[in-house]
């Protein structure tokens, strides 16, 4: 595999080619193939972008069919038949069945653009600048979104400009099991000199992906919604990594039976890995004036075509949801066993997650790296997350076959055993 | 044409569907077709995103072929054969022939992401926070990029957070013909109490698209480069709208024979309207640490496949360049005549532009709106730009046929005449 | 008493003339006299500025003697004999006996100027922008200091500019008795994605005056110092209200036996109520370049003359300290009784404080207002603090006579009883 | 003269003791005396703080008399007879005769506190965050004021926080004689994408003291006022250094016959060098809520006593004004001759100023330093200003005797001649 040209020409900023230093050429559902023909089971799946697998035939065909008609590919935010299909399908298959009546903002086609739009809208609507965000939250790296993202790696690389407009509060569980961190939030809201500027909105992930598969309790989420309502604060659920079925429901917040004021989706939204994002908002919040937020690639038509195909294929009934939940339990059980195994061998570890978004916290980032490096040797692509990379996480395609899922889990188990010398 | 669902469901933020309230279904090179079968000549071309036309068959076929092999569509920033082809082709066909040895950063796939990466890199490299930008500049709307964008519409919609990190200076010509605005810049740089924080970088468009087709003189650009060099400031050319041949050269700065330290490209870079962007930088500036700037859709493989096809098709020799320049002269001549016609009728107007990026400044935004509205009635999609929308601009595909180009120009002429009552 | 001219001409921003709507003409030690000749016992004492009483004869005489020699009154930061006396006396009587070897920065003559200098120095020294501050902290209202001040009243009156450069953490006791809030701080410091930018410094009041006479535990302060040392963070004690003997020691941090890196003093520093402030810093932190921070009234000579006189009179031995502690115990005992009385009558109240900085938290701001209003009727000037003005506080002159102290406490007790209907 | 203790204990930030490394002990009108009994004529006068001279007997006696009655020295912002006298005298002697009906805000007692209050009020009133300020402007160094101050020395010493909330525009004359810099301001105001956020206010010095005795033309000031009125922008004149008679009128803007919306005064306001400041505002702008801006030393009573005495002594009629103007002409003539002498000797120099605020721009900061150093040797205290310290400036007491004025000018002339070798 020839990699010199890439090593020479690509910026040092590259990351995944360091963990997986091979050249990939093909990909199908949960398998990637490198240039030498070696196959890998993919438990990373574009960091949650490929919920429906690589090169999903059904979705891809819809795009190819569209291309064959010379359908509009790029149309800024002009009206197209593809957009109409997308919006109507979203309404029919996703929103209405869940009792939601959101309006849709199509910003630039990435998660960070959606987050910037969401928090800006909250500010405009409420006339306040502050956004509450949580420890270990990740919401993007453009300057507006970065203010809500906890990672020092990004925060310290702004070249001398502090972020502004957000306050961090402890996420569920951050202060230990005996403390409900929302007590702190509620106390600050009622405290005229507590230093918390009354926020326009709260942005939260129901499960923190980059932050280490930290799972917010459903009761905690419900209380968060209540606090927001009681204090005239907008609740923004960033469902970019958790959405599109990842946790076993289309929206991750369905588990808690809450209705956020604003929702962001991206990553798996297009269904095929195409750049795409939308912001959903309660209709009465749509205070945007024409063109107040824009972007050249807003409303990318190919992505709307594939997203529509994905919704029709997977979200017309609850079969897919139930299958994701079933697979989630398989991973959960195997991860619990691995965590137990590690703990028994003096390396305290815990399993956590929701649906097919699961991790093993092995506490030590070096240990986690050893496990994932060994797994890659054995043909499994799996990554870590968490503040020190201490959580081995599974974000496999939701469409993974049981065979691949089990093989991947077997490889992971073998890798763990090798690393701990068993 | 059924539009109610879109009117109901899409956010008020939508814009182009207000100017062109029809539903488009098909598009080919310089023609769009609406649901009723009506055709329109497209002088907007995705605001400069479709330099090679809608559904360019050559480029599209490359994508379809790639899809047929189950090539990696989304791979985060992992190494793929598609990326290798892209980088090597860029080096061989674009950089080397122009004496450039840039390294390539693949950020999130939009212009604003590229701009955020570019200015952040400048800050990191120089250890200074300030970026000089120019009146009427447009560089994106995420918070970091917005600081360098002049439009009040966006700047006043941040919901209570002032932008930070940029200082505006007058663009070439802003203070009238007799003043070289770089005198002011140079004076401020040498003034210890002038209030200008010594900038890390200067970001500039060689022709301001959104700002009103304002054309920087080649001598002004050369002097700007000299000032930057003399003061240890990085020169960033934002070639997002001006690049990929729009002005008659691949990079717009080739006309001035300067070599920016950092370059941003997006819009037409993929060749097919797919979201894509890169940042080019002198190799010694690549101070990024792994992962310090990221984004889920960085290095979008489909776009790299199409971008490679576009480069091979159009940039292997200078045929295409010369054809763009030829067409540019056609538009220039016709626009000059229209400007003269308007002026003769008491509506002072001027033509300006470079290559196929041209406008008629009719001074009055309402007049410009009337002209473009009339043109749309007659089957021409054309938009305005400038601080008050006072410039009717042509950003037609560079691949437009002469027939379509002339027909479009005829429609525009007829529209002008109708509006002024001739 | 004629007040119309003041009501007409003075800005609405005025406050204390609303609580005490009389015209004062004379003042001596702990007594103020209004224009009608009525006397008031002063438990406010310039919000802690008059530790040595109004018109302290000893201190005043030093100033008058100096004036008689035509000593330099205003000399920018030039060397004067008055400055030399001040620095040498500070070293001899205050610093050396306490084992401190601070250097002295004389900024503009107010607390907020000193705080701006202190936090700016911390940033310059450490090359980091963030300052940790605490809930209910008050450190001034100029924009730099305001970032560290919790009060919404000020934070919301910036006219559209969010403060920047500070992160609020919970003060000792803020999360209840069972939680050591420094656990949270320490966890955040070790968390690479917790959202806390590693601070240059921590600014803390050992007892929060404006915040409601919240008292940091001595063990908590010691742990805070340890955390700072372990993480290369500067510890800044804002001793503006707590210093100059208010808590029973010259510096309030002496109780905890810690040595802050930077200390701010103002308020009672001049001894006579003259504007004055200094910043003390460990010598190795003095990274200021000449003139990097200035102000016309830095090093106000009259204040240095009076401050010197105050040190000589009250700080040559521990007599004064012990007397303050004795009086503090008197107030403590009486306040505890009043708190008990309120609690017994269904109004839960608690006493707290250190030295002669003491308060009764009556929970309800309206109740506190009624008590202080009634007290004023009876001839006692006493104010509230806390986020809702719920704490009746005593900041009487440290030099108050026992007679006046007891009379003031009797008035307060009578006022409480009247208000609760006893 | 013993200086070791000061050298050891005072922060490196000290400045004037570097230019004038002696210990001063006494001062009277325009003369300072050092510890060895040597006298110096003072052309610095506390950087414009001692318009009425050192130890002005009349003013000092008023303070001593007040102290003798045990008048309130420090009373926060409570009503006192001293405050009433101050406000009534200000109204009677200063405001009414000039047709002004300002309300008075008494912020913390320094210029920077007044500027922070003034610009914050403008923002609150207009609901916009931006303040236009000018190249070479100096308005203080606390973070809010610093945003409007041009000096890099301060701007680069914030430790990593960019200032925010202000835009710099070229001061009168900055772009050469043929350019009216207000053309640029007016163009930007009318330009929807010029990058200038519509300002709440404009802050301007009519003569820039620290900036190099740059004198705004009276016509320019009138046009600035007109532009502000036409665009609903508040005009703030920072009269801290230029006020209290320095330019030959009480307010420096009287020369231009304009009426600013907001005015700041400090420096010579107390008349005796005591810290003091006020903000004057048109009554309808007084949107402050009680306590929204505060400070311990607001409304310093001793300073109000001395300020009242100064107004009564010098501003009951126009005798003083006329005398200042007369002396100004003396300095002007002598400075013109010195400038001519320098120019004739190959060192181009120009005189400029208004009233007794005058400078010789010798272009070269080193040359200026040599002249002032030589002058100090000869017994004259005189300082430089300007971005590179290139302007030798005279800010002598307005009460200087003709003898001292002429002696000082003679010393300066001799110093210039020595330096240029004549």
PDB file of N, CA, C and O in Angstrom, chain C residues 208-257:
ATOM      1  N   UNK C 208     -17.106  35.957  52.010  1.00  0.00           N
ATOM      2  CA  UNK C 208     -17.736  36.755  50.953  1.00  0.00           C
ATOM      3  C   UNK C 208     -18.625  37.816  51.577  1.00  0.00           C
ATOM      4  O   UNK C 208     -19.645  37.491  52.186  1.00  0.00           O
ATOM      5  N   UNK C 209     -18.234  39.085  51.385  1.00  0.00           N
ATOM      6  CA  UNK C 209     -19.002  40.167  51.979  1.00  0.00           C
ATOM      7  C   UNK C 209     -20.302  40.427  51.246  1.00  0.00           C
ATOM      8  O   UNK C 209     -21.392  40.183  51.763  1.00  0.00           O
ATOM      9  N   UNK C 210     -20.200  40.900  50.011  1.00  0.00           N
ATOM     10  CA  UNK C 210     -21.402  41.198  49.235  1.00  0.00           C
ATOM     11  C   UNK C 210     -22.227  39.933  49.002  1.00  0.00           C
ATOM     12  O   UNK C 210     -23.431  39.984  48.863  1.00  0.00           O
ATOM     13  N   UNK C 211     -21.530  38.806  48.933  1.00  0.00           N
ATOM     14  CA  UNK C 211     -22.203  37.539  48.626  1.00  0.00           C
ATOM     15  C   UNK C 211     -23.043  36.994  49.764  1.00  0.00           C
ATOM     16  O   UNK C 211     -23.767  36.013  49.582  1.00  0.00           O
ATOM     17  N   UNK C 212     -22.946  37.603  50.955  1.00  0.00           N
ATOM     18  CA  UNK C 212     -23.803  37.154  52.041  1.00  0.00           C
ATOM     19  C   UNK C 212     -23.063  36.632  53.252  1.00  0.00           C
ATOM     20  O   UNK C 212     -23.565  35.768  53.962  1.00  0.00           O
ATOM     21  N   UNK C 213     -21.887  37.193  53.534  1.00  0.00           N
ATOM     22  CA  UNK C 213     -21.094  36.752  54.705  1.00  0.00           C
ATOM     23  C   UNK C 213     -20.968  35.228  54.693  1.00  0.00           C
ATOM     24  O   UNK C 213     -21.222  34.525  55.680  1.00  0.00           O
ATOM     25  N   UNK C 214     -20.599  34.716  53.518  1.00  0.00           N
ATOM     26  CA  UNK C 214     -20.326  33.282  53.408  1.00  0.00           C
ATOM     27  C   UNK C 214     -18.880  33.054  53.818  1.00  0.00           C
ATOM     28  O   UNK C 214     -17.978  33.718  53.316  1.00  0.00           O
ATOM     29  N   UNK C 215     -18.675  32.121  54.716  1.00  0.00           N
ATOM     30  CA  UNK C 215     -17.360  31.923  55.326  1.00  0.00           C
ATOM     31  C   UNK C 215     -16.721  30.648  54.792  1.00  0.00           C
ATOM     32  O   UNK C 215     -17.276  29.562  54.942  1.00  0.00           O
ATOM     33  N   UNK C 216     -15.578  30.802  54.156  1.00  0.00           N
ATOM     34  CA  UNK C 216     -14.860  29.608  53.699  1.00  0.00           C
ATOM     35  C   UNK C 216     -14.177  28.945  54.880  1.00  0.00           C
ATOM     36  O   UNK C 216     -13.535  29.623  55.693  1.00  0.00           O
ATOM     37  N   UNK C 217     -14.318  27.642  54.963  1.00  0.00           N
ATOM     38  CA  UNK C 217     -13.653  26.920  56.043  1.00  0.00           C
ATOM     39  C   UNK C 217     -12.145  27.002  55.897  1.00  0.00           C
ATOM     40  O   UNK C 217     -11.612  27.113  54.786  1.00  0.00           O
ATOM     41  N   UNK C 218     -11.455  26.959  57.015  1.00  0.00           N
ATOM     42  CA  UNK C 218      -9.996  27.095  56.969  1.00  0.00           C
ATOM     43  C   UNK C 218      -9.374  25.882  56.280  1.00  0.00           C
ATOM     44  O   UNK C 218      -8.387  25.997  55.550  1.00  0.00           O
ATOM     45  N   UNK C 219      -9.970  24.724  56.500  1.00  0.00           N
ATOM     46  CA  UNK C 219      -9.466  23.523  55.849  1.00  0.00           C
ATOM     47  C   UNK C 219      -9.679  23.610  54.334  1.00  0.00           C
ATOM     48  O   UNK C 219      -8.833  23.206  53.532  1.00  0.00           O
ATOM     49  N   UNK C 220     -10.831  24.146  53.951  1.00  0.00           N
ATOM     50  CA  UNK C 220     -11.156  24.328  52.527  1.00  0.00           C
ATOM     51  C   UNK C 220     -10.139  25.262  51.883  1.00  0.00           C
ATOM     52  O   UNK C 220      -9.645  25.000  50.784  1.00  0.00           O
ATOM     53  N   UNK C 221      -9.796  26.347  52.576  1.00  0.00           N
ATOM     54  CA  UNK C 221      -8.815  27.297  52.032  1.00  0.00           C
ATOM     55  C   UNK C 221      -7.446  26.640  51.887  1.00  0.00           C
ATOM     56  O   UNK C 221      -6.755  26.845  50.889  1.00  0.00           O
ATOM     57  N   UNK C 222      -7.096  25.829  52.867  1.00  0.00           N
ATOM     58  CA  UNK C 222      -5.803  25.141  52.769  1.00  0.00           C
ATOM     59  C   UNK C 222      -5.786  24.158  51.601  1.00  0.00           C
ATOM     60  O   UNK C 222      -4.814  24.054  50.863  1.00  0.00           O
ATOM     61  N   UNK C 223      -6.898  23.468  51.422  1.00  0.00           N
ATOM     62  CA  UNK C 223      -6.961  22.525  50.298  1.00  0.00           C
ATOM     63  C   UNK C 223      -6.932  23.285  48.966  1.00  0.00           C
ATOM     64  O   UNK C 223      -6.311  22.853  48.004  1.00  0.00           O
ATOM     65  N   UNK C 224      -7.592  24.440  48.943  1.00  0.00           N
ATOM     66  CA  UNK C 224      -7.577  25.252  47.725  1.00  0.00           C
ATOM     67  C   UNK C 224      -6.143  25.652  47.380  1.00  0.00           C
ATOM     68  O   UNK C 224      -5.720  25.579  46.220  1.00  0.00           O
ATOM     69  N   UNK C 225      -5.398  26.070  48.388  1.00  0.00           N
ATOM     70  CA  UNK C 225      -3.995  26.431  48.163  1.00  0.00           C
ATOM     71  C   UNK C 225      -3.216  25.222  47.615  1.00  0.00           C
ATOM     72  O   UNK C 225      -2.433  25.342  46.671  1.00  0.00           O
ATOM     73  N   UNK C 226      -3.469  24.058  48.196  1.00  0.00           N
ATOM     74  CA  UNK C 226      -2.755  22.854  47.745  1.00  0.00           C
ATOM     75  C   UNK C 226      -3.088  22.520  46.297  1.00  0.00           C
ATOM     76  O   UNK C 226      -2.209  22.151  45.512  1.00  0.00           O
ATOM     77  N   UNK C 227      -4.344  22.602  45.957  1.00  0.00           N
ATOM     78  CA  UNK C 227      -4.756  22.315  44.575  1.00  0.00           C
ATOM     79  C   UNK C 227      -4.073  23.284  43.612  1.00  0.00           C
ATOM     80  O   UNK C 227      -3.588  22.900  42.553  1.00  0.00           O
ATOM     81  N   UNK C 228      -4.032  24.549  44.006  1.00  0.00           N
ATOM     82  CA  UNK C 228      -3.376  25.544  43.155  1.00  0.00           C
ATOM     83  C   UNK C 228      -1.899  25.193  42.967  1.00  0.00           C
ATOM     84  O   UNK C 228      -1.395  25.178  41.841  1.00  0.00           O
ATOM     85  N   UNK C 229      -1.243  24.894  44.062  1.00  0.00           N
ATOM     86  CA  UNK C 229       0.181  24.563  43.950  1.00  0.00           C
ATOM     87  C   UNK C 229       0.391  23.334  43.067  1.00  0.00           C
ATOM     88  O   UNK C 229       1.277  23.304  42.216  1.00  0.00           O
ATOM     89  N   UNK C 230      -0.441  22.340  43.272  1.00  0.00           N
ATOM     90  CA  UNK C 230      -0.252  21.079  42.547  1.00  0.00           C
ATOM     91  C   UNK C 230      -0.512  21.233  41.054  1.00  0.00           C
ATOM     92  O   UNK C 230      -0.036  20.444  40.240  1.00  0.00           O
ATOM     93  N   UNK C 231      -1.260  22.267  40.688  1.00  0.00           N
ATOM     94  CA  UNK C 231      -1.648  22.416  39.283  1.00  0.00           C
ATOM     95  C   UNK C 231      -1.065  23.665  38.634  1.00  0.00           C
ATOM     96  O   UNK C 231      -1.540  24.079  37.571  1.00  0.00           O
ATOM     97  N   UNK C 232      -0.068  24.260  39.284  1.00  0.00           N
ATOM     98  CA  UNK C 232       0.602  25.430  38.714  1.00  0.00           C
ATOM     99  C   UNK C 232      -0.373  26.578  38.465  1.00  0.00           C
ATOM    100  O   UNK C 232      -0.335  27.247  37.433  1.00  0.00           O
ATOM    101  N   UNK C 233      -1.247  26.787  39.421  1.00  0.00           N
ATOM    102  CA  UNK C 233      -2.254  27.846  39.322  1.00  0.00           C
ATOM    103  C   UNK C 233      -1.984  28.851  40.439  1.00  0.00           C
ATOM    104  O   UNK C 233      -1.646  28.465  41.558  1.00  0.00           O
ATOM    105  N   UNK C 234      -2.120  30.127  40.126  1.00  0.00           N
ATOM    106  CA  UNK C 234      -1.867  31.154  41.135  1.00  0.00           C
ATOM    107  C   UNK C 234      -3.096  31.352  42.021  1.00  0.00           C
ATOM    108  O   UNK C 234      -4.216  31.421  41.521  1.00  0.00           O
ATOM    109  N   UNK C 235      -2.841  31.462  43.305  1.00  0.00           N
ATOM    110  CA  UNK C 235      -3.930  31.712  44.251  1.00  0.00           C
ATOM    111  C   UNK C 235      -3.976  33.203  44.568  1.00  0.00           C
ATOM    112  O   UNK C 235      -3.006  33.771  45.092  1.00  0.00           O
ATOM    113  N   UNK C 236      -5.086  33.824  44.225  1.00  0.00           N
ATOM    114  CA  UNK C 236      -5.279  35.251  44.463  1.00  0.00           C
ATOM    115  C   UNK C 236      -6.321  35.415  45.562  1.00  0.00           C
ATOM    116  O   UNK C 236      -7.468  34.993  45.390  1.00  0.00           O
ATOM    117  N   UNK C 237      -5.938  35.987  46.681  1.00  0.00           N
ATOM    118  CA  UNK C 237      -6.933  36.289  47.709  1.00  0.00           C
ATOM    119  C   UNK C 237      -7.341  37.752  47.566  1.00  0.00           C
ATOM    120  O   UNK C 237      -6.495  38.654  47.644  1.00  0.00           O
ATOM    121  N   UNK C 238      -8.615  37.949  47.303  1.00  0.00           N
ATOM    122  CA  UNK C 238      -9.153  39.303  47.243  1.00  0.00           C
ATOM    123  C   UNK C 238      -9.508  39.685  48.675  1.00  0.00           C
ATOM    124  O   UNK C 238     -10.549  39.281  49.202  1.00  0.00           O
ATOM    125  N   UNK C 239      -8.614  40.461  49.285  1.00  0.00           N
ATOM    126  CA  UNK C 239      -8.772  40.827  50.693  1.00  0.00           C
ATOM    127  C   UNK C 239      -9.231  42.275  50.816  1.00  0.00           C
ATOM    128  O   UNK C 239      -8.915  42.952  51.799  1.00  0.00           O
ATOM    129  N   UNK C 240      -9.973  42.709  49.849  1.00  0.00           N
ATOM    130  CA  UNK C 240     -10.375  44.117  49.814  1.00  0.00           C
ATOM    131  C   UNK C 240     -11.341  44.446  50.940  1.00  0.00           C
ATOM    132  O   UNK C 240     -11.179  45.452  51.620  1.00  0.00           O
ATOM    133  N   UNK C 241     -12.314  43.591  51.143  1.00  0.00           N
ATOM    134  CA  UNK C 241     -13.257  43.849  52.232  1.00  0.00           C
ATOM    135  C   UNK C 241     -12.850  43.117  53.512  1.00  0.00           C
ATOM    136  O   UNK C 241     -13.099  43.595  54.616  1.00  0.00           O
ATOM    137  N   UNK C 242     -12.199  41.987  53.344  1.00  0.00           N
ATOM    138  CA  UNK C 242     -11.848  41.162  54.504  1.00  0.00           C
ATOM    139  C   UNK C 242     -10.529  41.565  55.157  1.00  0.00           C
ATOM    140  O   UNK C 242     -10.251  41.139  56.283  1.00  0.00           O
ATOM    141  N   UNK C 243      -9.741  42.390  54.464  1.00  0.00           N
ATOM    142  CA  UNK C 243      -8.405  42.704  54.970  1.00  0.00           C
ATOM    143  C   UNK C 243      -8.387  43.824  55.997  1.00  0.00           C
ATOM    144  O   UNK C 243      -9.427  44.300  56.458  1.00  0.00           O
ATOM    145  N   UNK C 244      -7.177  44.237  56.365  1.00  0.00           N
ATOM    146  CA  UNK C 244      -6.964  45.350  57.293  1.00  0.00           C
ATOM    147  C   UNK C 244      -7.657  45.112  58.632  1.00  0.00           C
ATOM    148  O   UNK C 244      -8.196  46.046  59.234  1.00  0.00           O
ATOM    149  N   UNK C 245      -7.669  43.855  59.055  1.00  0.00           N
ATOM    150  CA  UNK C 245      -8.132  43.547  60.406  1.00  0.00           C
ATOM    151  C   UNK C 245      -9.587  43.142  60.533  1.00  0.00           C
ATOM    152  O   UNK C 245     -10.029  42.701  61.586  1.00  0.00           O
ATOM    153  N   UNK C 246     -10.340  43.252  59.486  1.00  0.00           N
ATOM    154  CA  UNK C 246     -11.778  43.016  59.564  1.00  0.00           C
ATOM    155  C   UNK C 246     -12.135  41.651  60.180  1.00  0.00           C
ATOM    156  O   UNK C 246     -13.081  41.526  60.962  1.00  0.00           O
ATOM    157  N   UNK C 247     -11.365  40.624  59.837  1.00  0.00           N
ATOM    158  CA  UNK C 247     -11.698  39.291  60.368  1.00  0.00           C
ATOM    159  C   UNK C 247     -10.943  38.970  61.652  1.00  0.00           C
ATOM    160  O   UNK C 247     -11.018  37.849  62.146  1.00  0.00           O
ATOM    161  N   UNK C 248     -10.181  39.963  62.150  1.00  0.00           N
ATOM    162  CA  UNK C 248      -9.440  39.708  63.384  1.00  0.00           C
ATOM    163  C   UNK C 248      -7.953  39.503  63.162  1.00  0.00           C
ATOM    164  O   UNK C 248      -7.196  39.343  64.124  1.00  0.00           O
ATOM    165  N   UNK C 249      -7.531  39.496  61.929  1.00  0.00           N
ATOM    166  CA  UNK C 249      -6.111  39.463  61.574  1.00  0.00           C
ATOM    167  C   UNK C 249      -5.918  40.525  60.484  1.00  0.00           C
ATOM    168  O   UNK C 249      -6.879  40.903  59.814  1.00  0.00           O
ATOM    169  N   UNK C 250      -4.667  40.964  60.265  1.00  0.00           N
ATOM    170  CA  UNK C 250      -4.513  41.966  59.206  1.00  0.00           C
ATOM    171  C   UNK C 250      -4.985  41.395  57.876  1.00  0.00           C
ATOM    172  O   UNK C 250      -5.845  41.973  57.203  1.00  0.00           O
ATOM    173  N   UNK C 251      -4.424  40.254  57.507  1.00  0.00           N
ATOM    174  CA  UNK C 251      -4.907  39.566  56.303  1.00  0.00           C
ATOM    175  C   UNK C 251      -5.868  38.463  56.735  1.00  0.00           C
ATOM    176  O   UNK C 251      -5.588  37.714  57.673  1.00  0.00           O
ATOM    177  N   UNK C 252      -6.930  38.334  56.018  1.00  0.00           N
ATOM    178  CA  UNK C 252      -7.928  37.337  56.419  1.00  0.00           C
ATOM    179  C   UNK C 252      -7.410  35.920  56.241  1.00  0.00           C
ATOM    180  O   UNK C 252      -7.888  34.987  56.880  1.00  0.00           O
ATOM    181  N   UNK C 253      -6.424  35.758  55.367  1.00  0.00           N
ATOM    182  CA  UNK C 253      -5.962  34.397  55.086  1.00  0.00           C
ATOM    183  C   UNK C 253      -5.012  33.885  56.167  1.00  0.00           C
ATOM    184  O   UNK C 253      -4.640  32.716  56.161  1.00  0.00           O
ATOM    185  N   UNK C 254      -4.626  34.779  57.075  1.00  0.00           N
ATOM    186  CA  UNK C 254      -3.760  34.315  58.165  1.00  0.00           C
ATOM    187  C   UNK C 254      -4.432  33.232  59.003  1.00  0.00           C
ATOM    188  O   UNK C 254      -3.765  32.338  59.516  1.00  0.00           O
ATOM    189  N   UNK C 255      -5.739  33.328  59.137  1.00  0.00           N
ATOM    190  CA  UNK C 255      -6.468  32.313  59.918  1.00  0.00           C
ATOM    191  C   UNK C 255      -6.198  30.911  59.379  1.00  0.00           C
ATOM    192  O   UNK C 255      -6.145  29.950  60.127  1.00  0.00           O
ATOM    193  N   UNK C 256      -6.069  30.820  58.049  1.00  0.00           N
ATOM    194  CA  UNK C 256      -5.894  29.503  57.427  1.00  0.00           C
ATOM    195  C   UNK C 256      -4.427  29.131  57.284  1.00  0.00           C
ATOM    196  O   UNK C 256      -4.113  28.034  56.845  1.00  0.00           O
ATOM    197  N   UNK C 257      -3.575  30.073  57.642  1.00  0.00           N
ATOM    198  CA  UNK C 257      -2.134  29.824  57.544  1.00  0.00           C
ATOM    199  C   UNK C 257      -1.717  29.472  56.107  1.00  0.00           C
ATOM    200  O   UNK C 257      -0.922  28.555  55.888  1.00  0.00           O
TER     201      UNK C 257
END
